[in-house]
Coordinates of C-alpha atoms in Angstrom, one line a residue:
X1 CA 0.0 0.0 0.0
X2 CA 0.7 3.7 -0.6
X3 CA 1.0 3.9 3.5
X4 CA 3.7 0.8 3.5
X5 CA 6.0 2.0 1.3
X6 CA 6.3 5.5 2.3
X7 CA 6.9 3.7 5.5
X8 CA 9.4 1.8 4.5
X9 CA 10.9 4.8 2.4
X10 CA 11.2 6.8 5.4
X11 CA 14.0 4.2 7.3
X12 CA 18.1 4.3 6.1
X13 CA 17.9 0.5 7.0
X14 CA 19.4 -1.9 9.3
X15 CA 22.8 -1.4 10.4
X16 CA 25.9 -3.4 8.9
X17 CA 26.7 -6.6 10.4
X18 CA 29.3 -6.3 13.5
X19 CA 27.8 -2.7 13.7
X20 CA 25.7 -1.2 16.9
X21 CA 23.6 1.9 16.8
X22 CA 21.4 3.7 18.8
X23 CA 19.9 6.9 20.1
X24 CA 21.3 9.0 22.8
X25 CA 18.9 10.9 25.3
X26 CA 18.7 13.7 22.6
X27 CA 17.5 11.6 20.1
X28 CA 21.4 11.3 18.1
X29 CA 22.1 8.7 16.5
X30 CA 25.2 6.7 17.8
X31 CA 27.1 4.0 15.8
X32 CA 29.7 1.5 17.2
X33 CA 32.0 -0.9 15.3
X34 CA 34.8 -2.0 13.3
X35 CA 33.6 0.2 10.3
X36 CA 33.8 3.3 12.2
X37 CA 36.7 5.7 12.2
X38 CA 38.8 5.6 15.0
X39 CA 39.8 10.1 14.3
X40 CA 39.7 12.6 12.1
X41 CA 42.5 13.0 10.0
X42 CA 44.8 16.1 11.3
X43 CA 41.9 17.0 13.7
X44 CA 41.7 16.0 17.3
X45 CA 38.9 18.4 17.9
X46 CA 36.7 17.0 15.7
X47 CA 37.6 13.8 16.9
X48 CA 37.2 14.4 20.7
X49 CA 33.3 15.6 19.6
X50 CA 32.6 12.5 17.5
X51 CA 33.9 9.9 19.2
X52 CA 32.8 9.7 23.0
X53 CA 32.6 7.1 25.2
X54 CA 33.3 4.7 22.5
X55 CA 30.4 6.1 20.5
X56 CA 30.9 7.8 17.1
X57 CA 28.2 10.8 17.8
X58 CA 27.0 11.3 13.5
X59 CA 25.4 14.7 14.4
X60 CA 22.0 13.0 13.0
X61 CA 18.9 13.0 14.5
X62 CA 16.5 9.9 14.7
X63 CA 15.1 6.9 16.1
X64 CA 15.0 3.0 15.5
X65 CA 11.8 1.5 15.0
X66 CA 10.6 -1.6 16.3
X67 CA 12.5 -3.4 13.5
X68 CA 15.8 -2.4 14.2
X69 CA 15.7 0.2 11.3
X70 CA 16.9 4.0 11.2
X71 CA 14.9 6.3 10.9
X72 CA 16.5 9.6 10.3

């Protein structure tokens, strides 16, 4: 149906295998794994406010449904 698909047009997907995402209190979506970068390239900064707690922060806002799926 017109509903289902602009449902399931709405989500980025599942994550990768090996990968772990979820929200943060503020509704950020967090990614973990051993496809995420581990710094910024000349940039500690940028790295120190991406990468907390083991968490690479993406600067997106979003949920996961009760699928498992992003939805940005």
């Amino acid at each position: 149906t017109p509903t289902d698909r602009a449902r399931a047009f709405s989500r980025a997907g599942v994550p990768v295998l090996g990968a772990k995402v979820k929200t943060d209190e503020h509704d950020e979506v967090l990614a973990q794994g051993h496809m995420i970068l581990d710094s910024y390239s000349d940039d500690p900064g940028a790295t120190e406010t991406a990468m907390r707690d083991g968490w690479f922060h993406t600067g997106d806002g979003g949920r996961i449904d009760d699928e498992g799926c992003v939805i940005i």
